mmCIF file of C-alpha atoms in Angstrom:
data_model
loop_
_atom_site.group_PDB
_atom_site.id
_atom_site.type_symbol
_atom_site.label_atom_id
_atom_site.label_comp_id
_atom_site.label_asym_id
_atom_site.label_seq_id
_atom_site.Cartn_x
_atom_site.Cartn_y
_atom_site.Cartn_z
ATOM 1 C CA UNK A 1 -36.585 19.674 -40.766
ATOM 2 C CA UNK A 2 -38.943 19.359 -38.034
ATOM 3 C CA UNK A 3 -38.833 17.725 -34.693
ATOM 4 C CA UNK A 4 -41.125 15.057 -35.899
ATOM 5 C CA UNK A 5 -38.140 14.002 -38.742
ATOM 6 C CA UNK A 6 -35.199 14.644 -36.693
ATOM 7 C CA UNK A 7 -36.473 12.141 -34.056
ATOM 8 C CA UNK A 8 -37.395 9.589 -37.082
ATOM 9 C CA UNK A 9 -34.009 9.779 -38.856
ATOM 10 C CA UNK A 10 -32.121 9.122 -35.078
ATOM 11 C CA UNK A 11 -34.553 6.109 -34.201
ATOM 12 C CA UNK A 12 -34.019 4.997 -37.591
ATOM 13 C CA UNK A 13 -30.116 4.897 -37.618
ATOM 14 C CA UNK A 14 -28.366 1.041 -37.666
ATOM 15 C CA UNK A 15 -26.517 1.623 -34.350
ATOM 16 C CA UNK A 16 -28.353 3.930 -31.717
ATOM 17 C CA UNK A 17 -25.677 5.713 -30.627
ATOM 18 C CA UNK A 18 -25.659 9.717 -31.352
ATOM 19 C CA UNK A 19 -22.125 11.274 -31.074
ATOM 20 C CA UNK A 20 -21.894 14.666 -29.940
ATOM 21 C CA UNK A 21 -18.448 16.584 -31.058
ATOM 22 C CA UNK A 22 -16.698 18.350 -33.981
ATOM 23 C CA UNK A 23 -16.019 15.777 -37.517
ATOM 24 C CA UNK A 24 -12.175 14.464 -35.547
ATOM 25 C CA UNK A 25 -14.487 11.986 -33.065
ATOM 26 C CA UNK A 26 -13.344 14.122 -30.335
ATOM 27 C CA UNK A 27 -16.169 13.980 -27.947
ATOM 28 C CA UNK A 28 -14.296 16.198 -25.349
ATOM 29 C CA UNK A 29 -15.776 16.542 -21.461
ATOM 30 C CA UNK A 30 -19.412 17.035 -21.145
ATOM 31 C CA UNK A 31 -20.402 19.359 -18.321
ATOM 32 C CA UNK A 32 -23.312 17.490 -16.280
ATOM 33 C CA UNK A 33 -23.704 20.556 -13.789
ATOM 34 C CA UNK A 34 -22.522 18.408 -10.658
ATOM 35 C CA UNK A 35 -20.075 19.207 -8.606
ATOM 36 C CA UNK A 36 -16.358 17.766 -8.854
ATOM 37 C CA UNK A 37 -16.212 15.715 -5.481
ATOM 38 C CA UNK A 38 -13.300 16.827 -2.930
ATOM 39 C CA UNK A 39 -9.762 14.940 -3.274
ATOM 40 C CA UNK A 40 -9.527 12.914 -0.088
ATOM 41 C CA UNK A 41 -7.491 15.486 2.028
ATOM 42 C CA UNK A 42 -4.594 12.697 2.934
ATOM 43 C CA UNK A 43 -4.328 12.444 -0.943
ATOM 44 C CA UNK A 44 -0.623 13.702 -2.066
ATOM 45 C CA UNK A 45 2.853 11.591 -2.078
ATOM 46 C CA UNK A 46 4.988 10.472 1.224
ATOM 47 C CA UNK A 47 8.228 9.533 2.204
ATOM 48 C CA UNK A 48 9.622 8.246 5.170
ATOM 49 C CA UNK A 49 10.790 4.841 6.920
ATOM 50 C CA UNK A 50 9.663 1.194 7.287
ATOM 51 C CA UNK A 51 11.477 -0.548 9.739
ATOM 52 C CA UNK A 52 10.614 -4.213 11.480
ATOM 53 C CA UNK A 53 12.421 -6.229 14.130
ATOM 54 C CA UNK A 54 12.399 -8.888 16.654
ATOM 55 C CA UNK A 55 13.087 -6.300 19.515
ATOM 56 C CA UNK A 56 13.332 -9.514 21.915
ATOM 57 C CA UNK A 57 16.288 -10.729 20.151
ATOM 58 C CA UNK A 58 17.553 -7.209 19.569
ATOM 59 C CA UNK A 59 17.188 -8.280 15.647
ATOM 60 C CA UNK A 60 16.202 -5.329 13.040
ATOM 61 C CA UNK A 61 15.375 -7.450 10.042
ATOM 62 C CA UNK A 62 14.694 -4.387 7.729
ATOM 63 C CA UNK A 63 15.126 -0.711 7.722
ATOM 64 C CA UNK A 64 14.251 0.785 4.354
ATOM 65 C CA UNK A 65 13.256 4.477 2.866
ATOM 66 C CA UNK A 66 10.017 4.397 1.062
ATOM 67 C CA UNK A 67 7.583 6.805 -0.578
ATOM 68 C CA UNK A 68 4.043 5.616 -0.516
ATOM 69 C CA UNK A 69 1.357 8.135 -2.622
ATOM 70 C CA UNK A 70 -2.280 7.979 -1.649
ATOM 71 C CA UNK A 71 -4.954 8.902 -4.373
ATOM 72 C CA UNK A 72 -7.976 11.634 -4.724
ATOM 73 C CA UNK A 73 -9.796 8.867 -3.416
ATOM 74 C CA UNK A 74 -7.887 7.733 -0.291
ATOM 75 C CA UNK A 75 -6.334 4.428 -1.951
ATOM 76 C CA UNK A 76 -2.753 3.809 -1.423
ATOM 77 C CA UNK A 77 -0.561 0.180 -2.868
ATOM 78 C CA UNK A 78 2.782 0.113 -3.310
ATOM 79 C CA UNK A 79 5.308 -3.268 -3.939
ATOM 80 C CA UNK A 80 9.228 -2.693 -2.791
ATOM 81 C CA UNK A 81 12.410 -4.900 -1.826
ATOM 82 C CA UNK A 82 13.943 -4.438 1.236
ATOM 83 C CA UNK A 83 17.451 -5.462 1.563
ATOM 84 C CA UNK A 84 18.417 -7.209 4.540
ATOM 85 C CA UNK A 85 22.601 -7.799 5.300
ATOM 86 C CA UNK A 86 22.997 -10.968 7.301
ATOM 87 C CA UNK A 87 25.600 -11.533 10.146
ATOM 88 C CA UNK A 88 27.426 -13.707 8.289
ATOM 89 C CA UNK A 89 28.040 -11.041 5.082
ATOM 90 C CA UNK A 90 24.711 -12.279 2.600
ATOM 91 C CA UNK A 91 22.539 -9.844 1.353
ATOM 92 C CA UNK A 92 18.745 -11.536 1.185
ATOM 93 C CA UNK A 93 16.037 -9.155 -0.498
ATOM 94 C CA UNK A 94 12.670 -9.223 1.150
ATOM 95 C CA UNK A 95 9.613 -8.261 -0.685
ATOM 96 C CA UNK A 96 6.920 -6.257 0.610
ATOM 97 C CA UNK A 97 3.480 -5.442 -0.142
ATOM 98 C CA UNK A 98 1.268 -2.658 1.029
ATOM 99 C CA UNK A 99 -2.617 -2.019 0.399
ATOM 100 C CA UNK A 100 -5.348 0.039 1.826
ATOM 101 C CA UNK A 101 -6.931 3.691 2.369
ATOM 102 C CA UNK A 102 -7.596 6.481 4.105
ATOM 103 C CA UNK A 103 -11.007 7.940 4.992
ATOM 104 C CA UNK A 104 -12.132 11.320 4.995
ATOM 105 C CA UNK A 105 -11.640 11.343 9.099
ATOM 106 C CA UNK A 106 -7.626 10.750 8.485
ATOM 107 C CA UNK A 107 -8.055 6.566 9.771
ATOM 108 C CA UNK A 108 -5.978 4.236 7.614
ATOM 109 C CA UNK A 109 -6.153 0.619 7.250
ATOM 110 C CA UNK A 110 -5.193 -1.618 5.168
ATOM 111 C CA UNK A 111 -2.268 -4.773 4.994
ATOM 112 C CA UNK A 112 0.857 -5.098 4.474
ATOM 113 C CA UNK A 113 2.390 -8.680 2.940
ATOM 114 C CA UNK A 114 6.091 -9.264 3.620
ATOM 115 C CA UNK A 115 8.982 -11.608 3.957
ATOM 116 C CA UNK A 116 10.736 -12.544 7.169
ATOM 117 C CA UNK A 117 13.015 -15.194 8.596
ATOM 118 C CA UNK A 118 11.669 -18.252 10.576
ATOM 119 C CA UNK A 119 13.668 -21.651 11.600
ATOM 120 C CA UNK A 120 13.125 -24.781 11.321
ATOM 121 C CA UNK A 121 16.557 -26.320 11.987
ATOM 122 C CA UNK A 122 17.803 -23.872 10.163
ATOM 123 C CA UNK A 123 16.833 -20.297 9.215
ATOM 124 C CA UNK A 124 14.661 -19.185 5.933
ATOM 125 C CA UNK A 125 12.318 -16.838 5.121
ATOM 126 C CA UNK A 126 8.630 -17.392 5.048
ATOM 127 C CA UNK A 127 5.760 -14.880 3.951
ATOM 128 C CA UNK A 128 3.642 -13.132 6.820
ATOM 129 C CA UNK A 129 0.419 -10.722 6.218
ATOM 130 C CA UNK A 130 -0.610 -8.001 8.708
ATOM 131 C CA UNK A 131 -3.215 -5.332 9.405
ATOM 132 C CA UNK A 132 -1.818 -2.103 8.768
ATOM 133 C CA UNK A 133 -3.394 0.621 11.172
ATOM 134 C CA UNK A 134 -3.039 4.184 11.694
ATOM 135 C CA UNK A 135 -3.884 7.423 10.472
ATOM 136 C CA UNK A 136 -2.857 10.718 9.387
ATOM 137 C CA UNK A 137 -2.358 13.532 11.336
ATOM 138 C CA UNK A 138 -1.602 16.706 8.988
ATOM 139 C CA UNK A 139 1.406 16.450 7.091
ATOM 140 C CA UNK A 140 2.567 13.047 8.923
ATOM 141 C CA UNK A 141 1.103 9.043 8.560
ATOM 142 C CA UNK A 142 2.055 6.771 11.424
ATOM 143 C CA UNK A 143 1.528 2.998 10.823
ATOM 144 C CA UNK A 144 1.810 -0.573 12.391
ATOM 145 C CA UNK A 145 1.918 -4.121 12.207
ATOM 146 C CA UNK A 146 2.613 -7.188 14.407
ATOM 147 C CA UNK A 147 3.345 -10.371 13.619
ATOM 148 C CA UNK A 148 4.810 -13.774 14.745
ATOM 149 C CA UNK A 149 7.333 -15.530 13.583
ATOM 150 C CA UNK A 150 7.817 -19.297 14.282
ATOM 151 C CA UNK A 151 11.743 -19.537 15.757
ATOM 152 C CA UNK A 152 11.889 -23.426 16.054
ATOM 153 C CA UNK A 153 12.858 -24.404 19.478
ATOM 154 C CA UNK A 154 12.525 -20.443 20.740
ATOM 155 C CA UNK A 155 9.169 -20.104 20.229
ATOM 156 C CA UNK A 156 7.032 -17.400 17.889
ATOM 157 C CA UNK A 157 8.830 -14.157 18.637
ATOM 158 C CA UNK A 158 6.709 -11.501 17.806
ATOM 159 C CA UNK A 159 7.975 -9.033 15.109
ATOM 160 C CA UNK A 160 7.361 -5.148 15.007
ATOM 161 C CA UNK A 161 6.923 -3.238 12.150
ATOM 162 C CA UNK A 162 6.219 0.899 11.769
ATOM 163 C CA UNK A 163 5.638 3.291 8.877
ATOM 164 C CA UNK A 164 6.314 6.576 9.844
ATOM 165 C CA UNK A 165 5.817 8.816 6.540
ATOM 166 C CA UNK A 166 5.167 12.887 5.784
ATOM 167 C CA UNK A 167 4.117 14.942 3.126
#
């Protein structure tokens, strides 16, 4: 056949497409020469702590473990239950939420979604959304967040939260 035939019998098929591979339609990984790119060097899994108060009320509304793994490319999410034992003997599950990334210079933001109590006559929980910020030095991750929370006739106490996670 010659080159002139080959290229009318391809422009001539019904759907366009050419599919390289062996007769199973496994097209397998086609080498295009370039370079893999680097895993983000923070990528790997972490454990460690999350733990957020009202320190003026001497109040630690959640201590929890948590692992948190951040991808080849720096992205990190992760959705947990923290499990907080009242004064009074209940047991009230808070939900958290964390997003965000790393970038190739170790600085990590993202936000963090949780559950806290407020008042309002009486004490419930409400839903609060922070900036996480910190950043990864070697092996370890050190994180924030700050919030308020609205304590009726006390005022907004300002809550506390840190990650501290390693490798």
């Amino acid at each position: 056949m010659t080159l002139m035939s080959i290229l009318l019998t391809l422009a001539c098929t019904s759907s366009g497409t050419v599919v390289l591979g062996d007769d199973t339609g496994d097209t397998g990984v086609v080498d295009t020469g370039e370079p893999e790119p680097d895993p983000n060097p923070a990528a790997g899994e972490y454990d460690g702590e999350l733990t957020w108060s009202l320190p003026d009320w001497d109040w630690t509304i959640c201590e929890m473990d948590i692992t948190l793994e951040v991808d080849d490319e720096g992205n990190f999410a992760m959705e947990d239950t923290c499990i907080y034992y009242g004064q009074q003997g209940g047991e009230y599950d808070l939900e958290i939420e964390i997003e965000g990334s790393v970038d190739e210079d170790g600085e990590l933001t993202g936000e963090i979604n949780f559950q806290s109590w407020a008042i309002d006559g009486d004490y419930y929980v409400e839903d609060y959304s922070s900036e996480l910020e910190g950043e990864v030095d070697g092996d370890d991750i050190e994180l924030e967040f700050f919030d308020n929370a609205d304590m009726d006739r006390y005022g907004e106490i300002g809550m506390i939260g840190y990650i501290t996670l390693e490798r």
